Amino acid sequence: MDTLLVREKANQAIEILREKEVDAWLTLVRETSAGGDPILPLIYGEAFLTWESALILTRNGGRIAIVGRLEEEAARQVGVYDTVIGYDESIRPHLEGIFERLQPKEIAINTSLSDVYADGLTHGMYQLLLRYLEGTPFAGKLISAEELIAALRGRKIRTEVARIRTAVQATDTIFRRTFAWARPGVSEKEVQRFMQGQARESGFELAWTPENCPIVNAGPASPIGHTAPGDLAIEPGQLLHIDFGVRSDGYCSDMQRMAYFLRPGEKKAPDEVLRGFETILRAIQQAAALLKPGVLGKDVDAAARKVVTDAGYPEFPHALGHQLGRQAHDGGGLLGPTWERYGDTPLRPVEVGQVYTLEPSLVLPEYGTIAVEEDVLVTERGVEYLGAPQTELILR
Amino acid sequence: MDTLLVREKANQAIEILREKEVDAWLTLVRETSAGGDPILPLIYGEAFLTWESALILTRNGGRIAIVGRLEEEAARQVGVYDTVIGYDESIRPHLEGIFERLQPKEIAINTSLSDVYADGLTHGMYQLLLRYLEGTPFAGKLISAEELIAALRGRKIRTEVARIRTAVQATDTIFRRTFAWARPGVSEKEVQRFMQGQARESGFELAWTPENCPIVNAGPASPIGHTAPGDLAIEPGQLLHIDFGVRSDGYCSDMQRMAYFLRPGEKKAPDEVLRGFETILRAIQQAAALLKPGVLGKDVDAAARKVVTDAGYPEFPHALGHQLGRQAHDGGGLLGPTWERYGDTPLRPVEVGQVYTLEPSLVLPEYGTIAVEEDVLVTERGVEYLGAPQTELILR
């Protein structure tokens, strides 16, 4: 159990409640083996909650868990909740009793239009909650916890940064081995198998679903996007592009690296390839220079996007970067354009302690995908790369 | 990828839409690496969906996926969806266009007050859906998919039953080895470590979170319920009770077995222990005799519960049994009492193809927990045990 981390994050949550002036934060779940609420690993750990359960953190430092009687002891073992209430038949009277006692002016719940990680409350559970609070003053006090959760997930504590750094460094090592080993004739699937084997041998889990971790694109015929590697083989005169990440103690890396395979007699990559690669590097550098506490995600995205379009390439059909943490796509503020599918996440100010990917891309119809992805930490002064960035196109 | 299974389950879903006379079923998700909707493994497989995505199955056999452009190819690779629409900026016009074309009288969505597995739609996504459908006739046509989902998860196809059977048999083997190895002085934690090692060596994942898989109760001082094993050691004159399950190709077992440790000179367990054990066996047999297609879960629960209370023991503070499948607690109809925390799940009729646990329990203050848990398949004629049931108290 990750008791220390969970305790530190719960303390941080209470600080954030004070900062945002929210009296109480309610996480209401049931049978979390079905998926549960993505906030649970940060405030409860990995143990399952089987029956309807309420975790309440308050601005005054209250840490209350209402759980099925058979999970009372497990809730105590979490080490965060000093009030643990076990119930047999219904959570309702206990929930009401707690709110009667606390008299919160606002109760934040895990619902959000634009942030999946702040939207763990299902519609069914929301309706149950309204039913439980019917006839009380508390039904009218519900607000979204999205700002709290974005702050809690986003502002990494030292332990979290250290775990991401470990994941980044392991990924870097695996990339180096992979590009040293890869040669013309090797298929995308074989590259995937090699990298997954390397991760397994070094004792790391994959950062996302094995089918497309890594994503491997050999040359221009490879379908772009989140697809599984296929039977296409690496060919001289083409690009090999790989998107990969591992998980270290629950925290992820997410990186892209690329190489050009020389044709017989070629000494360097074609100018068109070099120009594309340098454009992507410049877009990343431009973004990294702008990425500071207080800037809006959309402005960082726009600056990198402009480097790519000013160079005459079409704009990339995705955000410049996302936050990284327990998940490769960790929610909260996004370095992205204000497209409907991103909701309001590109409008949030960047904060100290957040970890972002920077991953502009372009496609050269004759050579393949050009994309590099770096993982960076936002500090008081700007960004810190969590691993050595790719500064040269790998030639093989 | 589990392509064949997903294809068969998608076909079964369309049959169920016909049977229940529902025109269209919409699964609306985003960034499923955050947990996603628990129905996805059955109708989409294990690949993640990053952007807002809609999977629509229709009574007329339509299989439509609207996904972010970069996941178009991955959606095709699922092998279920013959219409795959990739979008860049917003899912809204595509969703509306599909419904305009289909003109469904009802659209089932994944929301449920009482079944967590039919409640995958978050409250935020529900609100987005209402916003997308605003001003169209479709907002008024939303109904709960809970009956569809309960049927689809509950009615196991042959492949699913075979996988559960494999998990049950592996669990049975691990139990036999564990009880042969266990001896006084061994702690709950050591039992857990032994069993997890056995699972790993046989190549099976655990059926639920490692912290309490297995749950181990050595004697009467062990806390009851879903807690992690502790430092208590097995003692002569006490019971050892274990709740354990493994996962085989995505499908779980969930079983309880128990032993009595003889004191020096004892040849058999004390009468009080034997009487408790036989009561639990009779409760299971009573439930198994009643468990037939059409019976209500609450009636099966009540019959087993009555065996226990008629024998003078307090009633067990949990349901008699739950469904088993991709999860150890698989949702849908429950063999349980009509307590508020179970919603309406004990009122659902039992169906052919469902797999249930039968797990009555009682506690003897001097000896510990008495509980046995069997996994059974509902057939046309009654139940089939998926492994050999425990019929004798193990003596050590």
Short mmCIF file of C-alpha atoms in Angstrom, two decimals, chain A:
data_model
loop_
_atom_site.label_atom_id
_atom_site.label_comp_id
_atom_site.label_asym_id
_atom_site.label_seq_id
_atom_site.Cartn_x
_atom_site.Cartn_y
_atom_site.Cartn_z
CA MET A 1 0.00 0.00 0.00
CA ASP A 2 1.12 3.48 -0.88
CA THR A 3 0.24 4.84 2.57
CA LEU A 4 2.79 7.64 2.75
CA LEU A 5 1.92 9.07 -0.64
CA VAL A 6 -1.81 8.87 0.07
CA ARG A 7 -1.33 10.64 3.40
CA GLU A 8 0.69 13.43 1.81
CA LYS A 9 -1.85 13.88 -0.99
CA ALA A 10 -4.75 13.95 1.51
CA ASN A 11 -2.93 16.68 3.45
CA GLN A 12 -2.37 18.56 0.21
CA ALA A 13 -6.10 18.21 -0.57
CA ILE A 14 -6.98 19.88 2.72
CA GLU A 15 -4.57 22.73 1.97
CA ILE A 16 -6.22 23.14 -1.43
CA LEU A 17 -9.69 23.23 0.20
CA ARG A 18 -8.41 26.11 2.35
CA GLU A 19 -6.88 27.92 -0.61
CA LYS A 20 -10.05 27.58 -2.71
CA GLU A 21 -12.28 28.27 0.30
CA VAL A 22 -14.39 25.16 -0.11
CA ASP A 23 -15.81 23.70 3.11
CA ALA A 24 -16.17 20.04 2.17
CA TRP A 25 -15.24 17.67 -0.63
CA LEU A 26 -17.29 14.52 -1.06
CA THR A 27 -16.13 11.52 -3.10
CA LEU A 28 -19.07 9.13 -3.41
CA VAL A 29 -18.40 5.70 -4.94
CA ARG A 30 -19.57 2.11 -5.01
CA GLU A 31 -18.02 -1.20 -6.11
CA THR A 32 -14.83 0.41 -7.21
CA SER A 33 -13.55 -2.81 -8.79
CA ALA A 34 -15.76 -1.71 -11.73
CA GLY A 35 -13.40 1.19 -12.35
CA GLY A 36 -14.30 3.52 -9.54
CA ASP A 37 -13.42 7.17 -9.36
CA PRO A 38 -9.98 8.07 -10.74
CA ILE A 39 -9.28 10.22 -7.67
CA LEU A 40 -9.25 7.18 -5.34
CA PRO A 41 -5.58 6.23 -5.73
CA LEU A 42 -4.65 9.70 -4.42
CA ILE A 43 -6.99 9.88 -1.42
CA TYR A 44 -7.71 6.23 -0.61
CA GLY A 45 -5.04 4.07 -2.23
CA GLU A 46 -5.54 0.89 -4.17
CA ALA A 47 -7.98 -0.99 -1.89
CA PHE A 48 -11.45 -1.53 -3.32
CA LEU A 49 -14.62 -0.12 -1.83
CA THR A 50 -17.45 -2.57 -2.38
CA TRP A 51 -20.54 -0.84 -1.04
CA GLU A 52 -21.61 2.75 -1.44
CA SER A 53 -18.88 4.70 0.31
CA ALA A 54 -18.30 8.36 1.03
CA LEU A 55 -14.91 9.96 1.60
CA ILE A 56 -15.19 13.47 3.00
CA LEU A 57 -12.29 15.87 3.43
CA THR A 58 -12.96 19.27 4.97
CA ARG A 59 -11.35 22.66 5.08
CA ASN A 60 -11.05 22.28 8.84
CA GLY A 61 -8.97 19.15 8.46
CA GLY A 62 -11.78 16.61 8.83
CA ARG A 63 -11.08 13.20 7.26
CA ILE A 64 -14.20 11.07 7.30
CA ALA A 65 -14.92 7.75 5.59
CA ILE A 66 -18.36 6.14 5.57
CA VAL A 67 -18.00 2.58 4.26
CA GLY A 68 -19.75 -0.78 4.38
CA ARG A 69 -19.29 -2.40 7.81
CA LEU A 70 -17.05 -5.14 6.36
CA GLU A 71 -14.63 -2.53 5.06
CA GLU A 72 -14.30 -0.46 8.23
CA GLU A 73 -10.96 -2.01 9.11
CA ALA A 74 -9.63 -1.62 5.56
CA ALA A 75 -10.63 2.06 5.63
CA ARG A 76 -8.68 2.52 8.87
CA GLN A 77 -5.65 0.83 7.31
CA VAL A 78 -5.53 3.61 4.69
CA GLY A 79 -4.10 5.81 7.43
CA VAL A 80 -5.88 8.99 6.33
CA TYR A 81 -9.37 8.86 7.81
CA ASP A 82 -9.64 9.54 11.53
CA THR A 83 -13.41 9.11 11.51
CA VAL A 84 -14.44 5.78 9.96
CA ILE A 85 -18.12 4.90 10.05
CA GLY A 86 -19.18 1.38 9.05
CA TYR A 87 -22.79 0.83 8.04
CA ASP A 88 -24.96 -2.19 7.25
CA GLU A 89 -28.07 -1.17 5.40
CA SER A 90 -27.81 2.36 4.05
CA ILE A 91 -25.27 5.12 3.80
CA ARG A 92 -27.99 7.78 3.82
CA PRO A 93 -28.45 8.55 7.56
CA HIS A 94 -24.68 8.65 8.13
CA LEU A 95 -24.10 10.99 5.20
CA GLU A 96 -26.85 13.28 6.36
CA GLY A 97 -25.60 13.16 9.95
CA ILE A 98 -22.10 14.18 8.90
CA PHE A 99 -23.37 17.13 6.88
CA GLU A 100 -25.69 18.17 9.72
CA ARG A 101 -22.68 18.29 11.97
CA LEU A 102 -20.35 20.01 9.47
CA GLN A 103 -22.90 22.49 8.09
CA PRO A 104 -20.81 23.08 4.95
CA LYS A 105 -21.63 26.14 2.86
CA GLU A 106 -20.48 24.28 -0.26
CA ILE A 107 -19.97 20.58 -0.95
CA ALA A 108 -17.67 19.84 -3.88
CA ILE A 109 -18.49 16.66 -5.83
CA ASN A 110 -16.55 14.88 -8.58
CA THR A 111 -18.36 16.07 -11.68
CA SER A 112 -16.92 18.00 -14.61
CA LEU A 113 -17.86 18.71 -18.21
CA SER A 114 -14.31 18.87 -19.41
CA ASP A 115 -11.97 16.98 -17.09
CA VAL A 116 -12.38 13.23 -17.06
CA TYR A 117 -10.30 12.91 -13.89
CA ALA A 118 -12.65 15.24 -12.02
CA ASP A 119 -15.72 13.45 -13.36
CA GLY A 120 -15.66 10.22 -11.39
CA LEU A 121 -19.22 10.53 -10.11
CA THR A 122 -21.53 8.53 -12.35
CA HIS A 123 -24.89 9.90 -13.34
CA GLY A 124 -26.61 7.15 -11.36
CA MET A 125 -24.65 7.97 -8.21
CA TYR A 126 -25.40 11.66 -8.70
CA GLN A 127 -29.10 10.89 -8.78
CA LEU A 128 -28.76 8.72 -5.66
CA LEU A 129 -26.96 11.56 -3.90
CA LEU A 130 -29.76 13.98 -4.74
CA ARG A 131 -32.22 11.45 -3.41
CA TYR A 132 -30.23 11.04 -0.18
CA LEU A 133 -30.06 14.81 0.32
CA GLU A 134 -33.71 15.44 -0.61
CA GLY A 135 -35.41 17.67 1.92
CA THR A 136 -32.10 18.81 3.42
CA PRO A 137 -30.41 22.14 2.71
CA PHE A 138 -27.37 20.28 1.34
CA ALA A 139 -28.77 19.34 -2.07
CA GLY A 140 -28.52 23.02 -2.98
CA LYS A 141 -24.88 23.28 -1.93
CA LEU A 142 -23.28 20.94 -4.44
CA ILE A 143 -20.52 22.40 -6.62
CA SER A 144 -17.97 20.84 -8.97
CA ALA A 145 -14.69 19.67 -7.43
CA GLU A 146 -12.90 20.10 -10.76
CA GLU A 147 -10.64 22.92 -9.56
CA LEU A 148 -9.71 21.03 -6.41
CA ILE A 149 -8.97 17.86 -8.30
CA ALA A 150 -7.03 19.61 -11.06
CA ALA A 151 -4.86 21.21 -8.37
CA LEU A 152 -4.42 17.98 -6.43
CA ARG A 153 -3.53 15.86 -9.46
CA GLY A 154 -1.59 18.60 -11.16
CA ARG A 155 0.65 19.89 -8.37
CA LYS A 156 3.03 16.97 -7.98
CA ILE A 157 4.69 16.44 -4.64
CA ARG A 158 8.33 15.41 -4.53
CA THR A 159 7.62 11.69 -4.43
CA GLU A 160 5.44 11.96 -7.53
CA VAL A 161 8.04 13.89 -9.53
CA ALA A 162 10.71 11.38 -8.53
CA ARG A 163 8.57 8.49 -9.79
CA ILE A 164 7.88 10.21 -13.12
CA ARG A 165 11.58 10.96 -13.49
CA THR A 166 12.39 7.30 -12.93
CA ALA A 167 9.84 6.35 -15.60
CA VAL A 168 11.28 8.92 -18.04
CA GLN A 169 14.81 7.67 -17.51
CA ALA A 170 13.78 4.04 -18.00
CA THR A 171 11.98 5.02 -21.19
CA ASP A 172 15.02 6.87 -22.45
CA THR A 173 17.18 3.78 -21.89
CA ILE A 174 14.70 1.55 -23.70
CA PHE A 175 14.56 3.99 -26.62
CA ARG A 176 18.35 3.96 -26.91
CA ARG A 177 18.47 0.17 -26.94
CA THR A 178 15.63 0.00 -29.43
CA PHE A 179 17.16 2.38 -31.96
CA ALA A 180 20.52 0.64 -31.61
CA TRP A 181 18.84 -2.69 -32.37
CA ALA A 182 16.34 -1.65 -35.06
CA ARG A 183 17.31 -2.22 -38.70
CA PRO A 184 15.60 -2.32 -42.08
CA GLY A 185 13.33 -5.36 -42.43
CA VAL A 186 12.20 -5.30 -38.80
CA SER A 187 8.41 -4.87 -38.57
CA GLU A 188 6.44 -2.48 -36.38
CA LYS A 189 5.16 -5.45 -34.39
CA GLU A 190 8.71 -6.69 -33.81
CA VAL A 191 9.72 -3.26 -32.53
CA GLN A 192 6.77 -3.38 -30.15
CA ARG A 193 7.69 -6.84 -28.92
CA PHE A 194 11.30 -5.80 -28.37
CA MET A 195 10.34 -2.72 -26.36
CA GLN A 196 7.76 -4.53 -24.25
CA GLY A 197 10.38 -7.18 -23.50
CA GLN A 198 12.82 -4.47 -22.44
CA ALA A 199 10.21 -2.94 -20.13
CA ARG A 200 9.40 -6.32 -18.61
CA GLU A 201 13.06 -7.16 -18.05
CA SER A 202 13.70 -3.82 -16.36
CA GLY A 203 10.66 -4.42 -14.13
CA PHE A 204 8.44 -1.63 -15.45
CA GLU A 205 4.78 -1.80 -16.42
CA LEU A 206 3.63 -0.16 -19.61
CA ALA A 207 2.16 3.33 -19.28
CA TRP A 208 -0.90 2.47 -21.33
CA THR A 209 -2.71 -0.40 -23.00
CA PRO A 210 -0.25 -2.98 -24.42
CA GLU A 211 -1.95 -3.04 -27.85
CA ASN A 212 -0.53 0.37 -28.63
CA CYS A 213 2.30 0.85 -26.14
CA PRO A 214 4.51 1.54 -27.99
CA ILE A 215 2.83 2.99 -31.04
CA VAL A 216 5.27 2.31 -33.88
CA ASN A 217 5.17 4.03 -37.26
CA ALA A 218 7.49 2.66 -39.93
CA GLY A 219 7.41 4.97 -42.93
CA PRO A 220 4.58 6.89 -44.57
CA ALA A 221 2.21 3.94 -45.14
CA SER A 222 1.74 3.39 -41.41
CA PRO A 223 -1.66 4.60 -40.18
CA ILE A 224 -1.31 7.71 -38.03
CA GLY A 225 -2.69 7.83 -34.53
CA HIS A 226 -3.46 5.52 -31.65
CA THR A 227 -3.30 2.27 -33.59
CA ALA A 228 -1.61 -1.02 -32.92
CA PRO A 229 1.69 -1.67 -34.73
CA GLY A 230 1.30 -3.70 -37.91
CA ASP A 231 3.34 -5.77 -40.32
CA LEU A 232 4.99 -2.85 -42.09
CA ALA A 233 8.76 -3.12 -41.98
CA ILE A 234 11.39 -0.44 -41.51
CA GLU A 235 12.80 0.59 -44.92
CA PRO A 236 15.86 2.58 -45.91
CA GLY A 237 14.88 6.11 -46.90
CA GLN A 238 12.06 6.20 -44.36
CA LEU A 239 11.38 7.34 -40.82
CA LEU A 240 10.79 5.23 -37.74
CA HIS A 241 8.65 7.03 -35.15
CA ILE A 242 7.85 5.56 -31.74
CA ASP A 243 5.55 6.74 -28.94
CA PHE A 244 6.19 4.88 -25.69
CA GLY A 245 5.97 5.15 -21.93
CA VAL A 246 6.37 3.07 -18.78
CA ARG A 247 4.89 3.26 -15.32
CA SER A 248 7.09 3.42 -12.24
CA ASP A 249 5.37 2.94 -8.85
CA GLY A 250 2.09 4.15 -10.35
CA TYR A 251 3.50 7.14 -12.30
CA CYS A 252 3.98 7.37 -16.06
CA SER A 253 6.29 8.63 -18.75
CA ASP A 254 5.06 9.36 -22.28
CA MET A 255 7.72 10.08 -24.90
CA GLN A 256 8.26 10.06 -28.66
CA ARG A 257 11.56 9.52 -30.41
CA MET A 258 12.46 9.05 -34.04
CA ALA A 259 15.12 7.92 -36.45
CA TYR A 260 15.84 8.09 -40.18
CA PHE A 261 17.15 4.98 -41.95
CA LEU A 262 19.77 5.93 -44.52
CA ARG A 263 19.61 4.57 -48.06
CA PRO A 264 22.76 2.89 -49.34
CA GLY A 265 25.28 5.66 -49.95
CA GLU A 266 23.35 8.32 -48.02
CA LYS A 267 25.38 10.12 -45.37
CA LYS A 268 22.61 12.25 -43.89
CA ALA A 269 18.85 12.52 -43.93
CA PRO A 270 17.24 14.32 -46.89
CA ASP A 271 16.83 18.06 -46.45
CA GLU A 272 13.07 17.74 -46.33
CA VAL A 273 13.34 15.38 -43.36
CA LEU A 274 15.87 17.56 -41.55
CA ARG A 275 13.73 20.63 -42.11
CA GLY A 276 10.68 18.85 -40.66
CA PHE A 277 12.64 17.55 -37.68
CA GLU A 278 14.13 20.95 -36.93
CA THR A 279 10.70 22.53 -37.15
CA ILE A 280 9.41 20.12 -34.51
CA LEU A 281 12.41 20.85 -32.25
CA ARG A 282 11.83 24.58 -32.63
CA ALA A 283 8.15 24.15 -31.78
CA ILE A 284 9.12 22.31 -28.59
CA GLN A 285 11.72 24.91 -27.65
CA GLN A 286 9.24 27.70 -28.30
CA ALA A 287 6.68 25.99 -26.04
CA ALA A 288 9.25 25.28 -23.33
CA ALA A 289 10.31 28.94 -23.32
CA LEU A 290 6.72 30.08 -22.78
CA LEU A 291 5.69 27.40 -20.28
CA LYS A 292 5.70 29.21 -16.93
CA PRO A 293 3.35 29.47 -13.98
CA GLY A 294 0.36 31.63 -14.91
CA VAL A 295 0.42 31.25 -18.70
CA LEU A 296 -2.72 29.71 -20.28
CA GLY A 297 -2.39 26.32 -21.96
CA LYS A 298 -3.93 27.61 -25.19
CA ASP A 299 -1.21 30.24 -25.56
CA VAL A 300 1.60 27.71 -25.24
CA ASP A 301 -0.17 25.48 -27.77
CA ALA A 302 -0.72 28.38 -30.17
CA ALA A 303 2.96 29.38 -30.11
CA ALA A 304 4.17 25.86 -30.95
CA ARG A 305 1.41 25.41 -33.53
CA LYS A 306 2.47 28.64 -35.21
CA VAL A 307 6.07 27.45 -35.56
CA VAL A 308 4.77 24.44 -37.50
CA THR A 309 2.29 26.30 -39.71
CA ASP A 310 4.70 29.21 -40.33
CA ALA A 311 7.11 26.64 -41.72
CA GLY A 312 4.39 25.68 -44.22
CA TYR A 313 3.17 22.42 -42.65
CA PRO A 314 -0.49 21.71 -41.82
CA GLU A 315 -1.33 22.17 -38.15
CA PHE A 316 -1.23 19.03 -36.01
CA PRO A 317 -4.71 17.61 -35.34
CA HIS A 318 -4.19 17.28 -31.57
CA ALA A 319 -3.12 19.28 -28.53
CA LEU A 320 0.54 20.25 -28.10
CA GLY A 321 0.70 18.56 -24.72
CA HIS A 322 -1.14 17.11 -21.77
CA GLN A 323 -0.39 16.58 -18.13
CA LEU A 324 1.39 13.46 -17.03
CA GLY A 325 1.09 11.66 -13.72
CA ARG A 326 -0.71 8.53 -12.63
CA GLN A 327 -1.90 8.30 -16.21
CA ALA A 328 -0.11 9.13 -19.41
CA HIS A 329 -3.02 11.51 -20.09
CA ASP A 330 -3.54 12.88 -16.61
CA GLY A 331 -6.33 15.44 -17.09
CA GLY A 332 -6.57 19.00 -15.78
CA GLY A 333 -5.26 21.94 -17.76
CA LEU A 334 -4.16 21.14 -21.31
CA LEU A 335 -1.65 22.79 -23.65
CA GLY A 336 -4.23 22.68 -26.43
CA PRO A 337 -6.37 24.68 -28.83
CA THR A 338 -9.87 25.75 -27.79
CA TRP A 339 -11.60 23.02 -29.79
CA GLU A 340 -14.95 21.81 -28.49
CA ARG A 341 -13.57 18.37 -27.67
CA TYR A 342 -11.13 19.91 -25.19
CA GLY A 343 -13.81 21.80 -23.22
CA ASP A 344 -12.30 24.58 -21.10
CA THR A 345 -9.09 22.71 -20.25
CA PRO A 346 -6.87 24.91 -22.52
CA LEU A 347 -8.05 28.01 -20.60
CA ARG A 348 -6.52 27.01 -17.26
CA PRO A 349 -3.40 28.74 -15.98
CA VAL A 350 -0.26 26.63 -15.72
CA GLU A 351 0.88 25.94 -12.13
CA VAL A 352 4.15 25.07 -10.39
CA GLY A 353 4.54 21.31 -9.94
CA GLN A 354 2.62 20.30 -13.06
CA VAL A 355 4.24 17.90 -15.49
CA TYR A 356 3.42 18.30 -19.20
CA THR A 357 4.26 16.57 -22.43
CA LEU A 358 5.33 18.69 -25.39
CA GLU A 359 4.53 16.79 -28.57
CA PRO A 360 4.01 18.70 -31.80
CA SER A 361 3.91 16.60 -34.97
CA LEU A 362 3.88 16.77 -38.74
CA VAL A 363 3.72 14.22 -41.53
CA LEU A 364 5.94 14.00 -44.60
CA PRO A 365 4.00 12.03 -47.21
CA GLU A 366 7.17 10.46 -48.62
CA TYR A 367 8.91 9.63 -45.33
CA GLY A 368 6.45 9.25 -42.48
CA THR A 369 5.62 10.90 -39.16
CA ILE A 370 7.92 13.51 -37.62
CA ALA A 371 7.18 13.93 -33.94
CA VAL A 372 9.16 14.19 -30.73
CA GLU A 373 7.63 14.23 -27.25
CA GLU A 374 9.37 15.55 -24.15
CA ASP A 375 8.20 15.41 -20.52
CA VAL A 376 8.78 18.62 -18.54
CA LEU A 377 8.15 19.84 -15.00
CA VAL A 378 6.90 23.39 -14.40
CA THR A 379 8.99 25.15 -11.76
CA GLU A 380 8.86 28.69 -10.37
CA ARG A 381 11.23 29.83 -13.08
CA GLY A 382 10.11 27.82 -16.10
CA VAL A 383 10.50 24.24 -17.21
CA GLU A 384 12.84 21.47 -16.24
CA TYR A 385 13.20 18.56 -18.69
CA LEU A 386 12.71 15.28 -16.78
CA GLY A 387 15.12 13.49 -19.11
CA ALA A 388 17.58 14.43 -21.82
CA PRO A 389 15.60 15.79 -24.79
CA GLN A 390 16.12 14.49 -28.33
CA THR A 391 18.20 17.14 -30.08
CA GLU A 392 19.48 15.19 -33.09
CA LEU A 393 17.64 13.04 -35.58
CA ILE A 394 18.90 9.50 -34.96
CA LEU A 395 20.50 8.14 -38.15
CA ARG A 396 20.70 4.41 -38.78
#
